[in-house]
mmCIF file of C-alpha atoms in Angstrom:
data_model
loop_
_atom_site.group_PDB
_atom_site.id
_atom_site.type_symbol
_atom_site.label_atom_id
_atom_site.label_comp_id
_atom_site.label_asym_id
_atom_site.label_seq_id
_atom_site.Cartn_x
_atom_site.Cartn_y
_atom_site.Cartn_z
ATOM 1 C CA MET A 1 8.707 -9.312 31.936
ATOM 2 C CA GLN A 2 5.737 -7.578 30.301
ATOM 3 C CA PRO A 3 4.942 -5.968 26.952
ATOM 4 C CA ARG A 4 4.933 -2.140 26.725
ATOM 5 C CA ASP A 5 1.865 -0.255 27.874
ATOM 6 C CA LEU A 6 -0.902 -1.148 25.414
ATOM 7 C CA SER A 7 -3.765 0.271 27.491
ATOM 8 C CA ASP A 8 -4.537 2.940 24.908
ATOM 9 C CA HIS A 9 -4.821 0.280 22.131
ATOM 10 C CA VAL A 10 -7.948 -1.429 21.065
ATOM 11 C CA ALA A 11 -8.538 -4.838 19.381
ATOM 12 C CA TYR A 12 -9.858 -4.826 15.881
ATOM 13 C CA GLU A 13 -13.395 -6.317 15.808
ATOM 14 C CA ALA A 14 -14.013 -8.137 12.527
ATOM 15 C CA GLY A 15 -17.401 -9.305 11.202
ATOM 16 C CA ARG A 16 -18.518 -12.711 12.463
ATOM 17 C CA GLY A 17 -18.041 -15.634 10.265
ATOM 18 C CA ILE A 18 -20.457 -18.490 9.314
ATOM 19 C CA GLU A 19 -18.525 -21.292 11.083
ATOM 20 C CA GLU A 20 -18.312 -19.150 14.312
ATOM 21 C CA VAL A 21 -22.019 -18.378 14.381
ATOM 22 C CA ALA A 22 -23.131 -21.861 13.425
ATOM 23 C CA ARG A 23 -20.923 -23.516 16.122
ATOM 24 C CA GLU A 24 -22.301 -21.052 18.685
ATOM 25 C CA LEU A 25 -25.966 -21.829 17.799
ATOM 26 C CA GLY A 26 -25.427 -25.565 17.253
ATOM 27 C CA ARG A 27 -26.496 -25.413 13.595
ATOM 28 C CA ASP A 28 -25.260 -26.433 10.110
ATOM 29 C CA PRO A 29 -23.264 -23.704 8.433
ATOM 30 C CA SER A 30 -25.162 -24.292 5.174
ATOM 31 C CA GLU A 31 -28.159 -22.682 6.867
ATOM 32 C CA PHE A 32 -26.390 -19.235 6.976
ATOM 33 C CA VAL A 33 -25.581 -16.431 4.590
ATOM 34 C CA LYS A 34 -22.895 -13.951 5.652
ATOM 35 C CA LEU A 35 -23.243 -10.348 4.806
ATOM 36 C CA ALA A 36 -21.170 -8.906 7.513
ATOM 37 C CA SER A 37 -17.722 -8.366 6.075
ATOM 38 C CA ASN A 38 -18.165 -6.663 2.635
ATOM 39 C CA GLU A 39 -16.805 -9.621 0.810
ATOM 40 C CA ASN A 40 -17.350 -10.369 -2.879
ATOM 41 C CA PRO A 41 -20.514 -12.424 -3.243
ATOM 42 C CA HIS A 42 -19.176 -13.967 -6.453
ATOM 43 C CA GLY A 43 -16.054 -15.130 -4.909
ATOM 44 C CA PRO A 44 -12.492 -14.521 -6.193
ATOM 45 C CA SER A 45 -11.717 -13.564 -9.671
ATOM 46 C CA PRO A 46 -11.786 -16.829 -11.680
ATOM 47 C CA ALA A 47 -8.490 -15.870 -13.356
ATOM 48 C CA ALA A 48 -6.903 -15.329 -9.996
ATOM 49 C CA SER A 49 -8.052 -18.831 -8.863
ATOM 50 C CA VAL A 50 -6.444 -20.376 -11.945
ATOM 51 C CA ALA A 51 -3.273 -18.517 -11.202
ATOM 52 C CA ILE A 52 -3.102 -19.692 -7.623
ATOM 53 C CA ARG A 53 -3.460 -23.269 -8.720
ATOM 54 C CA GLU A 54 -0.934 -23.082 -11.487
ATOM 55 C CA HIS A 55 1.672 -21.485 -9.155
ATOM 56 C CA ALA A 56 1.061 -23.331 -5.951
ATOM 57 C CA SER A 57 4.260 -25.311 -6.415
ATOM 58 C CA SER A 58 6.217 -22.074 -6.377
ATOM 59 C CA MET A 59 5.352 -21.329 -2.794
ATOM 60 C CA SER A 60 8.876 -22.233 -1.761
ATOM 61 C CA SER A 61 10.178 -19.318 -3.537
ATOM 62 C CA TYR A 62 10.286 -15.556 -2.547
ATOM 63 C CA PRO A 63 8.315 -13.195 -4.643
ATOM 64 C CA LYS A 64 10.497 -12.056 -7.639
ATOM 65 C CA ALA A 65 9.077 -11.356 -11.024
ATOM 66 C CA ALA A 66 5.485 -11.571 -9.976
ATOM 67 C CA HIS A 67 6.106 -8.676 -7.698
ATOM 68 C CA ALA A 68 7.703 -6.543 -10.382
ATOM 69 C CA ASP A 69 5.083 -7.536 -12.984
ATOM 70 C CA LEU A 70 2.186 -6.741 -10.621
ATOM 71 C CA VAL A 71 3.652 -3.283 -9.730
ATOM 72 C CA GLU A 72 3.997 -2.495 -13.383
ATOM 73 C CA ALA A 73 0.380 -3.652 -14.176
ATOM 74 C CA ILE A 74 -1.026 -1.530 -11.354
ATOM 75 C CA ALA A 75 1.130 1.470 -12.358
ATOM 76 C CA ASP A 76 -0.128 1.033 -15.897
ATOM 77 C CA ARG A 77 -3.730 0.838 -14.700
ATOM 78 C CA TRP A 78 -3.483 4.264 -13.024
ATOM 79 C CA GLY A 79 -1.010 5.981 -15.381
ATOM 80 C CA VAL A 80 1.687 6.428 -12.829
ATOM 81 C CA ASN A 81 5.236 5.423 -12.425
ATOM 82 C CA ASP A 82 6.178 2.043 -11.018
ATOM 83 C CA GLU A 83 7.952 3.591 -8.142
ATOM 84 C CA GLN A 84 4.747 5.247 -7.026
ATOM 85 C CA ILE A 85 3.153 1.872 -6.200
ATOM 86 C CA TRP A 86 3.792 0.588 -2.678
ATOM 87 C CA LEU A 87 2.646 -2.959 -2.663
ATOM 88 C CA ALA A 88 1.496 -4.373 0.722
ATOM 89 C CA ASN A 89 0.038 -7.241 2.681
ATOM 90 C CA GLY A 90 -3.442 -5.826 2.436
ATOM 91 C CA GLY A 91 -4.704 -2.341 2.728
ATOM 92 C CA ASP A 92 -3.806 -2.348 6.418
ATOM 93 C CA GLY A 93 -0.058 -3.158 5.433
ATOM 94 C CA ALA A 94 -0.114 0.064 3.302
ATOM 95 C CA ILE A 95 -1.486 1.946 6.204
ATOM 96 C CA ASP A 96 1.523 0.774 8.255
ATOM 97 C CA TYR A 97 3.920 1.788 5.514
ATOM 98 C CA LEU A 98 2.581 5.298 5.354
ATOM 99 C CA HIS A 99 2.832 5.738 9.015
ATOM 100 C CA ARG A 100 6.319 4.424 9.074
ATOM 101 C CA ALA A 101 7.273 7.023 6.351
ATOM 102 C CA THR A 102 5.636 9.941 7.964
ATOM 103 C CA LEU A 103 5.300 9.660 11.961
ATOM 104 C CA GLU A 104 7.924 10.721 14.274
ATOM 105 C CA PRO A 105 7.318 9.963 17.995
ATOM 106 C CA ASP A 106 4.448 12.134 19.383
ATOM 107 C CA ASP A 107 3.198 13.127 15.772
ATOM 108 C CA ASP A 108 -0.572 12.935 15.435
ATOM 109 C CA VAL A 109 -3.068 11.602 12.868
ATOM 110 C CA LEU A 110 -6.524 12.743 12.280
ATOM 111 C CA VAL A 111 -9.130 9.949 11.581
ATOM 112 C CA PRO A 112 -12.883 9.868 10.970
ATOM 113 C CA THR A 113 -15.408 8.637 13.521
ATOM 114 C CA PRO A 114 -17.114 6.446 12.790
ATOM 115 C CA GLY A 115 -14.347 4.730 10.771
ATOM 116 C CA PHE A 116 -11.817 1.999 10.195
ATOM 117 C CA ALA A 117 -10.276 1.266 13.570
ATOM 118 C CA TYR A 118 -6.951 0.388 12.145
ATOM 119 C CA TYR A 119 -5.965 3.882 11.128
ATOM 120 C CA GLY A 120 -5.692 4.766 14.897
ATOM 121 C CA MET A 121 -4.361 1.290 15.859
ATOM 122 C CA SER A 122 -1.461 1.630 13.309
ATOM 123 C CA ALA A 123 -0.734 5.199 14.477
ATOM 124 C CA ARG A 124 -0.374 4.141 18.019
ATOM 125 C CA PHE A 125 1.779 1.090 17.219
ATOM 126 C CA HIS A 126 4.131 3.776 15.524
ATOM 127 C CA HIS A 127 3.968 5.964 18.700
ATOM 128 C CA GLY A 128 1.702 8.491 17.217
ATOM 129 C CA GLY A 129 -1.265 10.212 18.705
ATOM 130 C CA VAL A 130 -4.865 9.932 17.394
ATOM 131 C CA HIS A 131 -7.381 12.775 17.045
ATOM 132 C CA GLU A 132 -10.837 12.432 15.522
ATOM 133 C CA TYR A 133 -13.136 14.405 13.315
ATOM 134 C CA ALA A 134 -16.954 13.382 13.362
ATOM 135 C CA LEU A 135 -19.054 12.374 10.300
ATOM 136 C CA GLU A 136 -22.471 13.083 11.668
ATOM 137 C CA ARG A 137 -25.306 10.638 11.356
ATOM 138 C CA THR A 138 -27.780 13.591 11.319
ATOM 139 C CA ASP A 139 -25.907 14.892 8.255
ATOM 140 C CA ASP A 140 -26.006 11.639 6.429
ATOM 141 C CA PHE A 141 -22.270 11.227 7.163
ATOM 142 C CA ALA A 142 -21.542 13.888 4.625
ATOM 143 C CA GLN A 143 -17.855 14.390 4.028
ATOM 144 C CA THR A 144 -16.548 17.977 3.401
ATOM 145 C CA ALA A 145 -13.199 19.744 3.799
ATOM 146 C CA GLU A 146 -14.891 22.076 6.431
ATOM 147 C CA THR A 147 -15.847 18.930 8.533
ATOM 148 C CA VAL A 148 -12.134 17.907 8.758
ATOM 149 C CA LEU A 149 -10.689 21.440 8.979
ATOM 150 C CA GLU A 150 -12.793 22.244 11.976
ATOM 151 C CA ARG A 151 -10.811 19.621 13.928
ATOM 152 C CA TYR A 152 -7.482 20.004 12.176
ATOM 153 C CA ASP A 153 -4.645 20.997 14.418
ATOM 154 C CA GLY A 154 -1.496 20.303 12.354
ATOM 155 C CA GLU A 155 -1.751 16.600 12.310
ATOM 156 C CA ARG A 156 0.855 14.844 10.247
ATOM 157 C CA VAL A 157 -1.568 12.488 8.499
ATOM 158 C CA ILE A 158 -5.198 13.033 7.802
ATOM 159 C CA TRP A 159 -7.248 9.876 6.837
ATOM 160 C CA LEU A 160 -10.156 10.111 4.505
ATOM 161 C CA THR A 161 -12.341 7.169 3.558
ATOM 162 C CA SER A 162 -14.161 7.451 0.196
ATOM 163 C CA PRO A 163 -16.468 5.457 0.059
ATOM 164 C CA HIS A 164 -16.600 5.701 3.918
ATOM 165 C CA ASN A 165 -17.226 2.564 5.892
ATOM 166 C CA PRO A 166 -19.696 1.984 7.286
ATOM 167 C CA SER A 167 -21.972 4.697 5.731
ATOM 168 C CA GLY A 168 -21.037 4.464 2.079
ATOM 169 C CA SER A 169 -20.574 8.404 1.669
ATOM 170 C CA THR A 170 -17.894 9.843 -0.456
ATOM 171 C CA MET A 171 -15.857 13.028 -0.568
ATOM 172 C CA PRO A 172 -15.661 14.988 -3.906
ATOM 173 C CA LEU A 173 -12.267 15.556 -5.274
ATOM 174 C CA GLU A 174 -12.654 19.343 -5.177
ATOM 175 C CA GLU A 175 -13.269 18.929 -1.277
ATOM 176 C CA ILE A 176 -10.138 16.735 -1.077
ATOM 177 C CA GLU A 177 -8.166 19.404 -3.031
ATOM 178 C CA ARG A 178 -9.348 22.172 -0.659
ATOM 179 C CA LEU A 179 -8.381 20.203 2.423
ATOM 180 C CA ALA A 180 -4.861 19.692 0.982
ATOM 181 C CA GLU A 181 -4.515 23.325 0.196
ATOM 182 C CA GLU A 182 -5.657 24.504 3.586
ATOM 183 C CA THR A 183 -3.455 22.281 5.597
ATOM 184 C CA ASP A 184 0.241 22.436 6.327
ATOM 185 C CA GLU A 185 2.811 21.512 3.755
ATOM 186 C CA GLU A 186 3.960 18.611 6.042
ATOM 187 C CA THR A 187 0.409 17.215 6.414
ATOM 188 C CA LEU A 188 -0.295 14.045 4.209
ATOM 189 C CA ILE A 189 -3.893 13.596 3.055
ATOM 190 C CA VAL A 190 -4.448 9.845 2.609
ATOM 191 C CA VAL A 191 -7.681 8.763 0.734
ATOM 192 C CA ASP A 192 -8.607 5.215 1.498
ATOM 193 C CA GLU A 193 -10.433 4.004 -1.687
ATOM 194 C CA ALA A 194 -10.864 0.339 -0.645
ATOM 195 C CA TYR A 195 -14.384 0.486 -1.997
ATOM 196 C CA GLY A 196 -13.492 2.718 -4.979
ATOM 197 C CA GLU A 197 -14.587 0.451 -7.778
ATOM 198 C CA PHE A 198 -18.206 0.618 -6.444
ATOM 199 C CA ALA A 199 -18.323 4.429 -6.419
ATOM 200 C CA GLU A 200 -19.519 6.527 -9.452
ATOM 201 C CA ARG A 201 -16.557 9.057 -8.620
ATOM 202 C CA ASP A 202 -13.077 9.517 -10.054
ATOM 203 C CA SER A 203 -10.130 8.292 -7.976
ATOM 204 C CA ALA A 204 -8.196 10.800 -5.883
ATOM 205 C CA ILE A 205 -5.114 9.678 -7.916
ATOM 206 C CA ALA A 206 -6.086 12.478 -10.307
ATOM 207 C CA LEU A 207 -4.887 14.921 -7.625
ATOM 208 C CA LEU A 208 -1.403 13.293 -7.517
ATOM 209 C CA GLU A 209 -0.951 13.337 -11.159
ATOM 210 C CA GLY A 210 -2.528 16.801 -11.925
ATOM 211 C CA ARG A 211 -5.213 15.476 -14.196
ATOM 212 C CA ASP A 212 -8.828 16.640 -15.108
ATOM 213 C CA GLY A 213 -7.953 20.306 -14.356
ATOM 214 C CA TYR A 214 -6.348 19.649 -10.981
ATOM 215 C CA ASP A 215 -2.840 20.816 -9.977
ATOM 216 C CA ALA A 216 -0.350 17.924 -9.288
ATOM 217 C CA ARG A 217 0.083 17.504 -5.506
ATOM 218 C CA ASP A 218 2.899 15.891 -3.406
ATOM 219 C CA ASP A 219 0.752 15.735 -0.213
ATOM 220 C CA VAL A 220 -1.945 13.294 -1.231
ATOM 221 C CA ALA A 221 -1.653 9.484 -1.231
ATOM 222 C CA VAL A 222 -4.344 6.905 -2.252
ATOM 223 C CA LEU A 223 -5.008 3.379 -0.843
ATOM 224 C CA ARG A 224 -6.498 0.645 -2.875
ATOM 225 C CA THR A 225 -7.089 -3.132 -2.296
ATOM 226 C CA PHE A 226 -7.729 -6.459 -4.241
ATOM 227 C CA SER A 227 -9.971 -7.561 -1.247
ATOM 228 C CA LYS A 228 -13.388 -6.242 -2.439
ATOM 229 C CA ALA A 229 -14.118 -5.910 -6.154
ATOM 230 C CA TYR A 230 -11.389 -8.603 -7.102
ATOM 231 C CA GLY A 231 -12.537 -10.947 -4.372
ATOM 232 C CA LEU A 232 -9.037 -11.498 -2.976
ATOM 233 C CA ALA A 233 -9.545 -10.768 0.734
ATOM 234 C CA GLY A 234 -8.082 -14.128 1.743
ATOM 235 C CA VAL A 235 -4.676 -13.557 0.209
ATOM 236 C CA ARG A 236 -4.232 -10.094 1.592
ATOM 237 C CA LEU A 237 -3.085 -7.821 -1.083
ATOM 238 C CA GLY A 238 -3.359 -4.006 -1.213
ATOM 239 C CA TYR A 239 -1.254 -1.001 -2.140
ATOM 240 C CA ALA A 240 -0.730 2.770 -1.755
ATOM 241 C CA VAL A 241 -0.256 5.207 -4.787
ATOM 242 C CA VAL A 242 2.077 7.912 -3.482
ATOM 243 C CA PRO A 243 3.522 11.072 -5.040
ATOM 244 C CA ASP A 244 6.734 10.821 -7.118
ATOM 245 C CA GLU A 245 8.682 12.560 -4.263
ATOM 246 C CA TRP A 246 7.872 9.523 -1.989
ATOM 247 C CA ALA A 247 9.116 6.805 -4.258
ATOM 248 C CA SER A 248 12.420 6.179 -2.628
ATOM 249 C CA ALA A 249 10.989 5.776 0.860
ATOM 250 C CA TYR A 250 9.325 2.395 -0.032
ATOM 251 C CA THR A 251 12.505 0.284 0.227
ATOM 252 C CA ARG A 252 13.154 1.722 3.653
ATOM 253 C CA VAL A 253 9.695 1.025 5.217
ATOM 254 C CA ASN A 254 8.662 -2.178 3.261
ATOM 255 C CA THR A 255 8.636 -5.401 5.172
ATOM 256 C CA PRO A 256 10.700 -7.872 3.179
ATOM 257 C CA PHE A 257 8.458 -9.914 0.848
ATOM 258 C CA ALA A 258 5.247 -8.815 2.632
ATOM 259 C CA ALA A 259 3.104 -9.592 -0.331
ATOM 260 C CA SER A 260 3.187 -13.362 -0.866
ATOM 261 C CA GLU A 261 4.122 -15.128 -4.105
ATOM 262 C CA LEU A 262 0.599 -16.429 -4.472
ATOM 263 C CA ALA A 263 -0.933 -13.030 -3.685
ATOM 264 C CA CYS A 264 1.198 -11.408 -6.405
ATOM 265 C CA ARG A 265 0.256 -14.187 -8.937
ATOM 266 C CA ALA A 266 -3.532 -13.801 -7.989
ATOM 267 C CA GLY A 267 -3.413 -10.005 -8.265
ATOM 268 C CA LEU A 268 -1.635 -10.017 -11.584
ATOM 269 C CA ALA A 269 -4.352 -12.287 -12.987
ATOM 270 C CA ALA A 270 -7.251 -10.447 -11.326
ATOM 271 C CA ILE A 271 -6.298 -6.975 -12.492
ATOM 272 C CA ASP A 272 -7.171 -7.870 -16.043
ATOM 273 C CA ASP A 273 -10.309 -9.740 -15.197
ATOM 274 C CA THR A 274 -12.607 -6.810 -16.010
ATOM 275 C CA GLU A 275 -15.543 -9.226 -16.493
ATOM 276 C CA HIS A 276 -15.487 -10.347 -12.843
ATOM 277 C CA VAL A 277 -15.156 -6.802 -11.623
ATOM 278 C CA ASP A 278 -17.937 -5.427 -13.698
ATOM 279 C CA ARG A 279 -20.209 -8.219 -12.590
ATOM 280 C CA THR A 280 -19.337 -7.553 -8.948
ATOM 281 C CA VAL A 281 -19.830 -3.804 -9.172
ATOM 282 C CA GLU A 282 -23.195 -4.287 -11.007
ATOM 283 C CA THR A 283 -24.442 -6.867 -8.325
ATOM 284 C CA ALA A 284 -23.505 -4.250 -5.585
ATOM 285 C CA ARG A 285 -25.318 -1.357 -7.192
ATOM 286 C CA THR A 286 -28.462 -3.467 -7.796
ATOM 287 C CA SER A 287 -28.448 -4.931 -4.333
ATOM 288 C CA ARG A 288 -27.949 -1.619 -2.454
ATOM 289 C CA ALA A 289 -30.800 -0.149 -4.584
ATOM 290 C CA GLU A 290 -33.140 -3.041 -3.692
ATOM 291 C CA ILE A 291 -32.181 -2.788 -0.098
ATOM 292 C CA ARG A 292 -32.994 1.022 0.015
ATOM 293 C CA ASP A 293 -36.283 0.398 -1.796
ATOM 294 C CA ARG A 294 -37.628 -2.447 0.172
ATOM 295 C CA ILE A 295 -36.348 -2.481 3.598
ATOM 296 C CA ASP A 296 -38.859 -1.024 6.110
ATOM 297 C CA ALA A 297 -36.330 1.237 7.840
ATOM 298 C CA HIS A 298 -34.072 4.201 6.898
ATOM 299 C CA VAL A 299 -31.194 3.239 4.709
ATOM 300 C CA TRP A 300 -28.467 5.709 4.046
ATOM 301 C CA PRO A 301 -27.364 6.182 0.360
ATOM 302 C CA SER A 302 -24.120 4.270 -0.300
ATOM 303 C CA GLU A 303 -21.462 4.064 -2.913
ATOM 304 C CA GLY A 304 -19.823 0.955 -1.357
ATOM 305 C CA ASN A 305 -20.789 -2.681 -1.602
ATOM 306 C CA PHE A 306 -22.782 -2.377 1.590
ATOM 307 C CA VAL A 307 -25.511 -0.284 3.069
ATOM 308 C CA LEU A 308 -26.071 1.139 6.567
ATOM 309 C CA VAL A 309 -29.545 0.636 8.082
ATOM 310 C CA ASP A 310 -31.220 2.309 11.045
ATOM 311 C CA VAL A 311 -32.639 -0.255 13.313
ATOM 312 C CA ASP A 312 -32.646 1.432 16.703
ATOM 313 C CA ASP A 313 -31.209 -1.594 18.519
ATOM 314 C CA ALA A 314 -28.481 -3.042 16.460
ATOM 315 C CA SER A 315 -27.420 -5.814 18.809
ATOM 316 C CA SER A 316 -30.867 -7.138 19.171
ATOM 317 C CA VAL A 317 -31.630 -7.032 15.514
ATOM 318 C CA ALA A 318 -28.276 -8.640 14.562
ATOM 319 C CA GLU A 319 -28.932 -11.530 17.018
ATOM 320 C CA LYS A 320 -32.450 -12.123 15.674
ATOM 321 C CA LEU A 321 -31.166 -12.126 12.219
ATOM 322 C CA GLN A 322 -28.552 -14.750 13.105
ATOM 323 C CA ASP A 323 -31.509 -16.931 14.396
ATOM 324 C CA ARG A 324 -32.959 -16.612 10.848
ATOM 325 C CA GLY A 325 -29.702 -17.525 9.218
ATOM 326 C CA VAL A 326 -28.586 -14.048 8.146
ATOM 327 C CA ILE A 327 -25.313 -12.533 9.494
ATOM 328 C CA VAL A 328 -24.928 -8.800 9.378
ATOM 329 C CA ARG A 329 -22.498 -6.319 11.058
ATOM 330 C CA ASP A 330 -23.625 -4.797 14.348
ATOM 331 C CA CYS A 331 -22.270 -1.378 14.065
ATOM 332 C CA THR A 332 -21.980 -0.844 17.833
ATOM 333 C CA SER A 333 -18.217 -1.229 17.558
ATOM 334 C CA PHE A 334 -18.300 1.790 15.165
ATOM 335 C CA GLY A 335 -20.105 3.849 17.735
ATOM 336 C CA LEU A 336 -23.463 3.375 16.015
ATOM 337 C CA PRO A 337 -25.485 1.103 18.335
ATOM 338 C CA GLY A 338 -28.653 1.823 16.416
ATOM 339 C CA CYS A 339 -27.255 0.644 13.035
ATOM 340 C CA ILE A 340 -26.515 -2.478 11.176
ATOM 341 C CA ARG A 341 -24.420 -2.840 7.991
ATOM 342 C CA ILE A 342 -25.498 -5.207 5.323
ATOM 343 C CA THR A 343 -22.996 -6.447 2.652
ATOM 344 C CA CYS A 344 -24.496 -6.280 -0.902
ATOM 345 C CA GLY A 345 -24.933 -9.927 -1.975
ATOM 346 C CA THR A 346 -26.323 -11.888 -4.842
ATOM 347 C CA ASP A 347 -29.934 -11.448 -5.857
ATOM 348 C CA GLU A 348 -30.918 -14.419 -3.706
ATOM 349 C CA GLU A 349 -28.897 -13.282 -0.771
ATOM 350 C CA THR A 350 -30.183 -9.795 -0.947
ATOM 351 C CA ASP A 351 -33.818 -10.951 -1.065
ATOM 352 C CA ARG A 352 -33.332 -13.224 1.810
ATOM 353 C CA ALA A 353 -31.699 -10.397 3.939
ATOM 354 C CA ILE A 354 -34.417 -7.955 3.116
ATOM 355 C CA GLY A 355 -37.116 -10.404 4.103
ATOM 356 C CA ALA A 356 -35.295 -11.339 7.302
ATOM 357 C CA VAL A 357 -34.801 -7.713 8.350
ATOM 358 C CA ASN A 358 -38.323 -6.711 7.718
ATOM 359 C CA ALA A 359 -39.653 -9.694 9.645
ATOM 360 C CA VAL A 360 -37.322 -8.930 12.570
ATOM 361 C CA LEU A 361 -38.316 -5.408 12.631
ATOM 362 C CA ALA A 362 -41.986 -6.307 12.393
ATOM 363 C CA ASP A 363 -41.718 -8.700 15.393
ATOM 364 C CA LEU A 364 -39.802 -6.018 17.513
ATOM 365 C CA GLU A 365 -42.467 -3.529 16.824
ATOM 366 C CA VAL A 366 -45.186 -5.923 17.965
ATOM 367 C CA ASP A 367 -43.202 -6.704 21.026
ATOM 368 C CA THR A 368 -42.792 -3.070 21.852
ATOM 369 C CA HIS A 369 -46.434 -2.412 21.453
ATOM 370 C CA THR A 370 -47.363 -5.463 23.575
ATOM 371 C CA GLU A 371 -45.147 -4.320 26.364
ATOM 372 C CA ALA A 372 -46.532 -0.785 26.192
ATOM 373 C CA GLU A 373 -50.081 -2.229 26.607
ATOM 374 C CA VAL A 374 -49.408 -4.228 29.690
ATOM 375 C CA PRO A 375 -51.047 -2.306 32.617
ATOM 376 C CA ASP A 376 -48.957 -1.547 35.698
ATOM 377 C CA THR A 377 -49.987 -3.702 38.683
#
């Protein structure tokens, strides 16, 4: 017996961890700094850490009040009804829920390239087809309604990422509104705002609720996560904010108790830890400015907690940076073999990364010139 045909599916390629790289190179993990996975350099919200310790003994219980309390807190944060919050096991769990609620067999989704691979992976798991629209490197990965509409062909779901991973570009709300207006009534526009806290833009939740001069829409949903600004990537907690009309679908697509007891407790504590979030956002903004100003290569403007750097040969640069103890993301898996992505770290981590990148680029330039000067024999 064999599993179903998975030949069209691809495996998700995550950023490499310190232990993995240290083991491969036969070195001490303490020699490395990891700036490959867009994690929080200040760690988890301290309030969340306290909550996890205090409630560790309750792990034998299914989530109950913690789930309801967290949903209420998130809804209050965004000024929406509790029923509009679809809590999930990470942002990827919310992606699955939205596909379960929308896709019939042979429905299609439209996803950005480069972009988060799991949009397409999840659609295929739910027997959907995947089409792509391109965010062009030569256009600084600009996100406009026109870019998407040029490729739109009646897909059931359109995925937007704002800020976009790996470039850091964003899509203005008026462009998202135009896209919603010019697509079919049965097309859902999903705005993935996993990095939203780091951007100086309003959330697309304004479009759901008809705020700030926008008409309320029933064809836009928004994804958010506790993984980045709150530093809770390890407990897997995310959510979707959906239109009122979608509220009743949650109980039919939700995996029972998908968000764990400890994740819910951590999220409930973290959501009020504004000091930690403010510190994290300020660190990211300072770091990305430093990288743009000081790295000897083109760095794209970013509104995420990371930057994309043009280095010509990503795999070679990433490998040489590992030798220097700095782990970054080789963006070849995103279809950008000439780019690396660097997570915004602390001042010390950022300074170390900048020095290492500049040294590697200088060495490669010397090597290239040396090879060019060797006469043919």
